[in-house]
PDB file of C-alpha atoms and ligand atoms in Angstrom:
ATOM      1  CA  UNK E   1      -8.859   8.065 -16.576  1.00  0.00           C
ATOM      2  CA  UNK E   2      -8.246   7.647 -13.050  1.00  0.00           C
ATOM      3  CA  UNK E   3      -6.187   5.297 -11.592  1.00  0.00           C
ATOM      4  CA  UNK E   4      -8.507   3.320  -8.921  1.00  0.00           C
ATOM      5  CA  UNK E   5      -7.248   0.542  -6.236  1.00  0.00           C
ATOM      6  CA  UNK E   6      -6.725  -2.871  -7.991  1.00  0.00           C
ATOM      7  CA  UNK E   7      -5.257  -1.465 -11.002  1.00  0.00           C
ATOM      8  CA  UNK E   8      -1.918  -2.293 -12.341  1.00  0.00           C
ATOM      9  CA  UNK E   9       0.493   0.732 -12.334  1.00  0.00           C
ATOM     10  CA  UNK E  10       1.326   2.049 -15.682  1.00  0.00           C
ATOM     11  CA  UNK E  11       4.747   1.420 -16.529  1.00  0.00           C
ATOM     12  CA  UNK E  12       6.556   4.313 -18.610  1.00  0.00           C
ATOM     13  CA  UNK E  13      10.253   5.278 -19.128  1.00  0.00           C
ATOM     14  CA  UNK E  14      11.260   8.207 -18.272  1.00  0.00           C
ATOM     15  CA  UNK E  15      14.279  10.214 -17.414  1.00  0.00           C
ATOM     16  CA  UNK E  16      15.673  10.698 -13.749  1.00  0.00           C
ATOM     17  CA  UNK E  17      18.619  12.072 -11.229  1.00  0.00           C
ATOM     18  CA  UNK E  18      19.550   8.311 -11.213  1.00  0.00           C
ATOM     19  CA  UNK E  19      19.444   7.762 -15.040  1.00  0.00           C
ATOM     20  CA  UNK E  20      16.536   6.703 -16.945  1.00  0.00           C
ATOM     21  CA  UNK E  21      13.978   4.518 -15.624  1.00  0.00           C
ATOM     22  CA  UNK E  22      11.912   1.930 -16.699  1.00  0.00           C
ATOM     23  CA  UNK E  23       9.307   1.622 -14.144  1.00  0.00           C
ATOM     24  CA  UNK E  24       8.101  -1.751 -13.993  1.00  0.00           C
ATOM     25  CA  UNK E  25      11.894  -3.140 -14.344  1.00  0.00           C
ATOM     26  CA  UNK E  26      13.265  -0.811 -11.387  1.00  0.00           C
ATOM     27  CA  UNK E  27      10.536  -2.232  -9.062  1.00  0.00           C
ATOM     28  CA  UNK E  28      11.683  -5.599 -10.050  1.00  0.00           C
ATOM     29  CA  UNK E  29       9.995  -8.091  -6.440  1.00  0.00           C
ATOM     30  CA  UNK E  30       9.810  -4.733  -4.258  1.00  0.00           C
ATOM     31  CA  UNK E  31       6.930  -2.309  -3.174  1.00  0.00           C
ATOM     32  CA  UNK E  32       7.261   1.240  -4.459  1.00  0.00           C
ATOM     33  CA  UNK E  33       6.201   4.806  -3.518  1.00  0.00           C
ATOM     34  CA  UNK E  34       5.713   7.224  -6.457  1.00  0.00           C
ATOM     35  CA  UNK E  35       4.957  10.698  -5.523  1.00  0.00           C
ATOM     36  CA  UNK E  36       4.637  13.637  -7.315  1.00  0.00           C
ATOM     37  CA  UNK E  37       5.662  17.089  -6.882  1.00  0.00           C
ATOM     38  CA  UNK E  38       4.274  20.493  -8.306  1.00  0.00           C
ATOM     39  CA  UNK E  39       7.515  22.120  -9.259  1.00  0.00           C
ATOM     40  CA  UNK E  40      11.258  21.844  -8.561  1.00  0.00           C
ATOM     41  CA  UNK E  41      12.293  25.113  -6.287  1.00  0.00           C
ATOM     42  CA  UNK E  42       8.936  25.031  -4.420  1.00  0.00           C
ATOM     43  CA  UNK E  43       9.539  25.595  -0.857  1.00  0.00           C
ATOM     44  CA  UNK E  44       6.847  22.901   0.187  1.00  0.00           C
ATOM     45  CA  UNK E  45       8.102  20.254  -1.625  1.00  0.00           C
ATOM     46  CA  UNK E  46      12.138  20.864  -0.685  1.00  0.00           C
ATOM     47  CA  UNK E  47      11.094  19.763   2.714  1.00  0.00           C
ATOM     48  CA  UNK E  48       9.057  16.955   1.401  1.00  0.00           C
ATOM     49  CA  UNK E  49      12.546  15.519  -0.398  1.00  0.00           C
ATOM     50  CA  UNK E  50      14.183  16.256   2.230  1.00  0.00           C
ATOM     51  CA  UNK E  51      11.421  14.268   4.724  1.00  0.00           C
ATOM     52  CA  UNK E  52      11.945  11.279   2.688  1.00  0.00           C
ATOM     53  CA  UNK E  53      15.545  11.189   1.988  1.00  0.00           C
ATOM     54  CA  UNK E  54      15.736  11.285   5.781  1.00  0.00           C
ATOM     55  CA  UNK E  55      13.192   8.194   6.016  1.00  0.00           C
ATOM     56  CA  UNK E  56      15.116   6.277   3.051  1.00  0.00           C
ATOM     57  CA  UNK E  57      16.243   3.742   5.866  1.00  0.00           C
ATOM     58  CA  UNK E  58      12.682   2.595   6.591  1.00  0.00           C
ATOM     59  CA  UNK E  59      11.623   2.073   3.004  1.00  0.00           C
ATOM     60  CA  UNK E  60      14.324  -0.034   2.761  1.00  0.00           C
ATOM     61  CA  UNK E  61      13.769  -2.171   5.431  1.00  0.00           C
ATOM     62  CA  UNK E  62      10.444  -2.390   4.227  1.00  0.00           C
ATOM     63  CA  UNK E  63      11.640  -3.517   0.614  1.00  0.00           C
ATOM     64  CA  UNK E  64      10.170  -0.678  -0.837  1.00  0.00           C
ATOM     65  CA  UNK E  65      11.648   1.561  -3.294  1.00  0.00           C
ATOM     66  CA  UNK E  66      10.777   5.134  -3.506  1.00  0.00           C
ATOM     67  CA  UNK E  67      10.565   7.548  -6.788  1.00  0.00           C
ATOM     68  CA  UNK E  68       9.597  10.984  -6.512  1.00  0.00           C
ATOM     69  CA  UNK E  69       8.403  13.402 -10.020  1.00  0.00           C
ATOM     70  CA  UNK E  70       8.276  16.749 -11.086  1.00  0.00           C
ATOM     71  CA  UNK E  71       7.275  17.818 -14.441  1.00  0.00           C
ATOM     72  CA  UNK E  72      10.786  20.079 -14.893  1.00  0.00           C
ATOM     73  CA  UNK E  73      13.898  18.798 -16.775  1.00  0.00           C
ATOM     74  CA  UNK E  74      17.125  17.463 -15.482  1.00  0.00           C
ATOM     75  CA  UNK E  75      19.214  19.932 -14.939  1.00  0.00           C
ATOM     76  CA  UNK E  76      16.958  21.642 -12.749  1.00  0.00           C
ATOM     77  CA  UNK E  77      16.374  18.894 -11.116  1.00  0.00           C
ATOM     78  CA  UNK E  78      20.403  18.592 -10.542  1.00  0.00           C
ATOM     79  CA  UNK E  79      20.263  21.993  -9.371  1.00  0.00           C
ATOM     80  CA  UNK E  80      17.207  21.509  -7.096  1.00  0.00           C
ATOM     81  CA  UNK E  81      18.789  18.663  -5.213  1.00  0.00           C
ATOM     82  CA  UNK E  82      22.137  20.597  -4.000  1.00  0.00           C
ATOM     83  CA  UNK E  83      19.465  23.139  -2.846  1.00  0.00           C
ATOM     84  CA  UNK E  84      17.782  20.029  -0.921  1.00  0.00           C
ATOM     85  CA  UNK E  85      21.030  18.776   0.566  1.00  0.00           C
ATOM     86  CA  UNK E  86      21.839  22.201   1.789  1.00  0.00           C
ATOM     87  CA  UNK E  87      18.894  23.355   3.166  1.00  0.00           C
ATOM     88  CA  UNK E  88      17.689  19.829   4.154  1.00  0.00           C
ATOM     89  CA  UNK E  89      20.643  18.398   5.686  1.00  0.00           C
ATOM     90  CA  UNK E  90      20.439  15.316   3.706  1.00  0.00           C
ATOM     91  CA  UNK E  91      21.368  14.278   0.011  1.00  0.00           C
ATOM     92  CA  UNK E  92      18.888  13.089  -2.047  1.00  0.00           C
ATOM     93  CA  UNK E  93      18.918   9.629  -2.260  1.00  0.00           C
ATOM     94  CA  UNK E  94      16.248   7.892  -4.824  1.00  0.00           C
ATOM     95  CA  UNK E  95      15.164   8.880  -8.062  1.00  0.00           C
ATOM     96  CA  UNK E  96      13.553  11.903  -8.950  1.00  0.00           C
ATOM     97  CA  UNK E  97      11.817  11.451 -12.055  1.00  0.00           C
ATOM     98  CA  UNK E  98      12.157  14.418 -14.889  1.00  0.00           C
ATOM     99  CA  UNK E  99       8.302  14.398 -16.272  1.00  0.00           C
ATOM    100  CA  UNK E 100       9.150  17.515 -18.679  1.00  0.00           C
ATOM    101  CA  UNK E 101       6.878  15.878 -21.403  1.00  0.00           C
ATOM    102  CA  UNK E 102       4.319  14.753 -18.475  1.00  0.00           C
ATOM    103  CA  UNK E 103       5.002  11.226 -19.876  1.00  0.00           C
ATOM    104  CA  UNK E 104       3.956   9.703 -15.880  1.00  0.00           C
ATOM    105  CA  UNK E 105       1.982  12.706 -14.915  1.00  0.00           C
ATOM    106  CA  UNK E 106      -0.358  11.691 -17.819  1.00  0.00           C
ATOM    107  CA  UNK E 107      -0.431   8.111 -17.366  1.00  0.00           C
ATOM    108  CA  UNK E 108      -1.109   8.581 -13.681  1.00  0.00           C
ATOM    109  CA  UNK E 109      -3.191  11.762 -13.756  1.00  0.00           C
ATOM    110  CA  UNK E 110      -1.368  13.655 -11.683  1.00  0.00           C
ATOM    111  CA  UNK E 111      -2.604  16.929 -13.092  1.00  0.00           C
ATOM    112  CA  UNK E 112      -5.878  18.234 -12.095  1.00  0.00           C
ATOM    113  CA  UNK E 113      -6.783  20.853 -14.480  1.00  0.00           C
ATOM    114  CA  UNK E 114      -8.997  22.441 -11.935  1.00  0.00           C
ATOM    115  CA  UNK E 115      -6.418  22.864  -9.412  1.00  0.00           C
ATOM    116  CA  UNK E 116      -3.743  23.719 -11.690  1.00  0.00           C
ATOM    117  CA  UNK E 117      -3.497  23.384 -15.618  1.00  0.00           C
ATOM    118  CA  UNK E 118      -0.121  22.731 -15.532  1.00  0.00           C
ATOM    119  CA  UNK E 119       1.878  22.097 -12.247  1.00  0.00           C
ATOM    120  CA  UNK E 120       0.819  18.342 -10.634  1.00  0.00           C
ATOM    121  CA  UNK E 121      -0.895  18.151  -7.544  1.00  0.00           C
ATOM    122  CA  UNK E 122       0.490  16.198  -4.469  1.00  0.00           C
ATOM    123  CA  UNK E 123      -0.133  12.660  -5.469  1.00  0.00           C
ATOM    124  CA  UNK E 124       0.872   9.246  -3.921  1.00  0.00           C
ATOM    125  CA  UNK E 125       0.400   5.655  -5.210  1.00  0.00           C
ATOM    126  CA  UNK E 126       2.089   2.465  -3.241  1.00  0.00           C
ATOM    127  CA  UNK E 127       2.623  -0.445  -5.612  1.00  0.00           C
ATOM    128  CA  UNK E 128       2.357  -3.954  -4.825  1.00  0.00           C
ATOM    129  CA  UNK E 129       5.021  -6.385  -5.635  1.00  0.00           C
ATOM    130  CA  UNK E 130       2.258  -7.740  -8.457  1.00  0.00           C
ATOM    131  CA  UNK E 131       2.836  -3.610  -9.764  1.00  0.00           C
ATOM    132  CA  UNK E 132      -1.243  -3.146  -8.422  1.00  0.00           C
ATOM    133  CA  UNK E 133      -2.056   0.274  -7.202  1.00  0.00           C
ATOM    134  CA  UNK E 134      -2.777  -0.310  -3.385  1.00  0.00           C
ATOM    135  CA  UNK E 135      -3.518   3.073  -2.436  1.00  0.00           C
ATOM    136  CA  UNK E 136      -3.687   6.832  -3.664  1.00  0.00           C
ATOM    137  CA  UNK E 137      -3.631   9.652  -1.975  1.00  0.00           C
ATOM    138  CA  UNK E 138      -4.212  13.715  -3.354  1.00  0.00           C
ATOM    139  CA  UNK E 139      -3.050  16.456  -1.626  1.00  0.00           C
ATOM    140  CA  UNK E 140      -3.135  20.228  -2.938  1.00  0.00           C
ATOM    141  CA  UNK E 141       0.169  21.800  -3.285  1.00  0.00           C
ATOM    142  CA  UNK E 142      -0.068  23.794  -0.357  1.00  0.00           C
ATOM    143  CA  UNK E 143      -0.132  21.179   1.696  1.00  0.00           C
ATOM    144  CA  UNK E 144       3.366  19.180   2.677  1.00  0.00           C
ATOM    145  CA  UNK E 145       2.735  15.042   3.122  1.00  0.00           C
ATOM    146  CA  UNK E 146       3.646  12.963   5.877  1.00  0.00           C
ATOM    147  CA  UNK E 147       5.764  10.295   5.117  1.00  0.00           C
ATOM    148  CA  UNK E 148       4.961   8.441   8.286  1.00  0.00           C
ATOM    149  CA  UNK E 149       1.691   7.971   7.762  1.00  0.00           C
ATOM    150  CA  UNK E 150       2.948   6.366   4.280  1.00  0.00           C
ATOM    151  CA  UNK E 151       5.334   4.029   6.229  1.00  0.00           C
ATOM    152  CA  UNK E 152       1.992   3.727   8.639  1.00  0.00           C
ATOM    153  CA  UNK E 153       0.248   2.825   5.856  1.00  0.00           C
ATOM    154  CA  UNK E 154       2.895   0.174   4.143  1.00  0.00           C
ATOM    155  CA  UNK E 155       3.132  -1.403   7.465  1.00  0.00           C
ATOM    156  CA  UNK E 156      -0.398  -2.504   7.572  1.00  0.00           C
ATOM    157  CA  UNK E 157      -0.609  -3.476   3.614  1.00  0.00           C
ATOM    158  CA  UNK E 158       1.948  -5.665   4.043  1.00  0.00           C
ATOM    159  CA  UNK E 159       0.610  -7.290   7.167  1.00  0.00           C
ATOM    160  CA  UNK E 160      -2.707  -7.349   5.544  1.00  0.00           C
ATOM    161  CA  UNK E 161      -0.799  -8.912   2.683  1.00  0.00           C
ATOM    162  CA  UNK E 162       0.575 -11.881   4.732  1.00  0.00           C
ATOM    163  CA  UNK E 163      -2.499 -12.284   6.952  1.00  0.00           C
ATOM    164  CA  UNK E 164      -6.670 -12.435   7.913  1.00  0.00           C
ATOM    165  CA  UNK E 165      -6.236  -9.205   9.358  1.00  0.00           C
ATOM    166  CA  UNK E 166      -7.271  -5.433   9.353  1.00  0.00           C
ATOM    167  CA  UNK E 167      -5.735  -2.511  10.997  1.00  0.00           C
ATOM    168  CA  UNK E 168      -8.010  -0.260  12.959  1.00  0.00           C
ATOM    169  CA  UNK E 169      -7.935   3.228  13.117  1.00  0.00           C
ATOM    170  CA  UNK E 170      -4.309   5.590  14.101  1.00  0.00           C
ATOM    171  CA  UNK E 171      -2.929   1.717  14.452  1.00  0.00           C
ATOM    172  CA  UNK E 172       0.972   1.677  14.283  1.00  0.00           C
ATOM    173  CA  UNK E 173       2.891  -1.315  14.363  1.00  0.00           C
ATOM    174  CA  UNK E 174       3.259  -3.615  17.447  1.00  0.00           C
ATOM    175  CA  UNK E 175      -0.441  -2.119  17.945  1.00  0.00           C
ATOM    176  CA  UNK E 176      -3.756  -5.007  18.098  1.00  0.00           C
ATOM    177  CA  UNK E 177      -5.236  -5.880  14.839  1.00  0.00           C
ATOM    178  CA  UNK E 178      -9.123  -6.289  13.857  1.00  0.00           C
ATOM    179  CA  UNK E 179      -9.584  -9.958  12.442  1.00  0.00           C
ATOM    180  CA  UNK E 180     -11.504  -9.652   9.282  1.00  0.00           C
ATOM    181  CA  UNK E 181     -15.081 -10.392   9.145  1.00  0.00           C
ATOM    182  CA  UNK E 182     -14.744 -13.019   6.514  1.00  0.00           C
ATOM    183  CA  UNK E 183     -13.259 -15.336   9.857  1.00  0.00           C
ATOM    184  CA  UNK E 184     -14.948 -17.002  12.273  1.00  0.00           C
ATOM    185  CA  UNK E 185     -14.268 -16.080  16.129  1.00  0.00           C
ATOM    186  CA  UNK E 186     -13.516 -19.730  17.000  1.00  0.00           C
ATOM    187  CA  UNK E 187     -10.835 -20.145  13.436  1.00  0.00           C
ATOM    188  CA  UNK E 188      -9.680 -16.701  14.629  1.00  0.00           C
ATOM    189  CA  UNK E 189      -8.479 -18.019  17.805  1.00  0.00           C
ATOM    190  CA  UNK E 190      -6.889 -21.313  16.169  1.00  0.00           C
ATOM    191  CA  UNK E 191      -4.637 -18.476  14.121  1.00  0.00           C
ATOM    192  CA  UNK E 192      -3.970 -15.456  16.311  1.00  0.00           C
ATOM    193  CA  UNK E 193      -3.044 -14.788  19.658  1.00  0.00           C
ATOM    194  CA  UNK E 194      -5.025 -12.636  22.176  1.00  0.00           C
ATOM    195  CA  UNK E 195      -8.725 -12.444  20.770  1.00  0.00           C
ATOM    196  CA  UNK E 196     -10.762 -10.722  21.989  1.00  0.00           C
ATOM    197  CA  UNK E 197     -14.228 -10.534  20.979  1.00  0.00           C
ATOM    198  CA  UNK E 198     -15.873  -7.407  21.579  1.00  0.00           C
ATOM    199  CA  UNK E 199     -18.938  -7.580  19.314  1.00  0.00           C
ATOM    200  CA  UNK E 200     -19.557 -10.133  16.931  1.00  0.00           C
ATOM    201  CA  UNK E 201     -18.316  -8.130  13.973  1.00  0.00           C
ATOM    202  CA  UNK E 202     -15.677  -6.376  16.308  1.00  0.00           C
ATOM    203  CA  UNK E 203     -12.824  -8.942  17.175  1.00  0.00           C
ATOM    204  CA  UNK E 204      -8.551  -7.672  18.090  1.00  0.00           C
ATOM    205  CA  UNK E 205      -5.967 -10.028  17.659  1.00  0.00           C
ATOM    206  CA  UNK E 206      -2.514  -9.894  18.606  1.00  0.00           C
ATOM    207  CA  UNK E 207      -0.379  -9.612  14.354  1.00  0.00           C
ATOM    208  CA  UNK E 208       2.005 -12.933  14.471  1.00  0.00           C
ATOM    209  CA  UNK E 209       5.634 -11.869  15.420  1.00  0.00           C
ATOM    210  CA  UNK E 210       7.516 -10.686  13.141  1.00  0.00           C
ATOM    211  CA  UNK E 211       4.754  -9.135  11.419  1.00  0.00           C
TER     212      UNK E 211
HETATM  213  C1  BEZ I   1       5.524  24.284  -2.773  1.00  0.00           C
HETATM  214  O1  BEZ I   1       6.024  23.176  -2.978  1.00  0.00           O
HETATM  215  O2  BEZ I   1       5.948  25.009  -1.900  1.00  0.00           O
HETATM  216  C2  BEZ I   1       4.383  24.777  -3.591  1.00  0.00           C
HETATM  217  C3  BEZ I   1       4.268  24.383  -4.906  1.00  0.00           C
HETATM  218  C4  BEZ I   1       3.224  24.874  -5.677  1.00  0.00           C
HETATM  219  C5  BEZ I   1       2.283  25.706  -5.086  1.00  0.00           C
HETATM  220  C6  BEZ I   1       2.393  26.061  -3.758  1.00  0.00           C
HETATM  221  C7  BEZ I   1       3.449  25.594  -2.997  1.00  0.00           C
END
């Protein structure tokens, strides 16, 4: 079954570089990123580990705690991540989940038998602090991600989280919002700085500070 928007996020438990993990207990109140990977060695996805071990920082500050998968054992896994810290330039700093019995890749379905019958494609889900799925994302495995637009995409869930507000599109933080259409241009200016109404359906606001 697939795993659509609005659904809670299976929890499993499952083995990983940072000991065993049970899912819904390691996100405790935080956001988190699980991504999966087609196969430990895999050129594409030692610079993906390497990407996000680089961009560990941000997640933080963004309370958000990142697992990554592959459905190989441990000790490749072990031997996978000195290749990523050599060839990377950075140690690998969060979980990487050993799916050898495709536990997570089952629950999540991260294998698409008509790509590949075995390996798991590129997915993403972000998780809510209530453990919903808040977005998805498939790539094919010959195709690296890019974490920033995952950040990109955090920043705006959790502004959209906190407030009446949309992000339009290629927005980055510090960027003008779109109010949603569910307010009213005259309540829109009572809660946000900087309207601007360009159509009736088409309103920026400035995102409170801080946001
Ligand atoms: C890779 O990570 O480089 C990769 C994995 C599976 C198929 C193709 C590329």
């Amino acid at each position: 079954m697939t795993l659509q928007l609005g659904d809670t996020a299976p929890d499993f438990t499952q083995d990983s570089t940072e000991g065993p993990i049970s899912f819904h207990a390691a996100l405790g109140d935080s956001w988190g990123v699980l991504f999966s990977h087609p196969k430990d060695f895999t050129p594409v996805c030692t610079t993906e580990l390497g990407a996000a071990a680089k961009l560990k920082p941000e997640f933080d500050k963004r309370n958000v705690k990142i697992f990554g998968l592959s459905v190989d054992g441990l000790s490749d896994h072990a031997g996978w991540a000195k290749d990523i810290a050599e060839t990377q330039g950075v140690e690998l700093n969060f979980p990487l989940i050993a799916d050898a019995d495709r536990t997570v890749a089952d629950l999540y379905g991260m294998i698409h038998p008509k790509a590949d019958n075995t390996l798991t494609v590129r997915s993403v889900f972000i998780i809510g602090p209530d453990k919903k799925v808040k977005l998805t994302l498939t790539y094919p495995a010959s195709t690296g991600r890019n974490f920033d637009e995952i950040l990109r995409v955090i920043d705006s869930l959790q502004l959209t989280a906190q407030h009446k507000l949309a992000t339009p599109a290629d927005w980055t933080r510090g960027m003008d919002c779109i109010v949603v259409p569910a307010v009213t241009t005259e309540d829109a200016k009572r809660m946000f700085d900087n309207v601007m109404e360009i159509k009736p359906y088409l309103r920026y606001a400035k995102a409170p500070s801080g946001s």
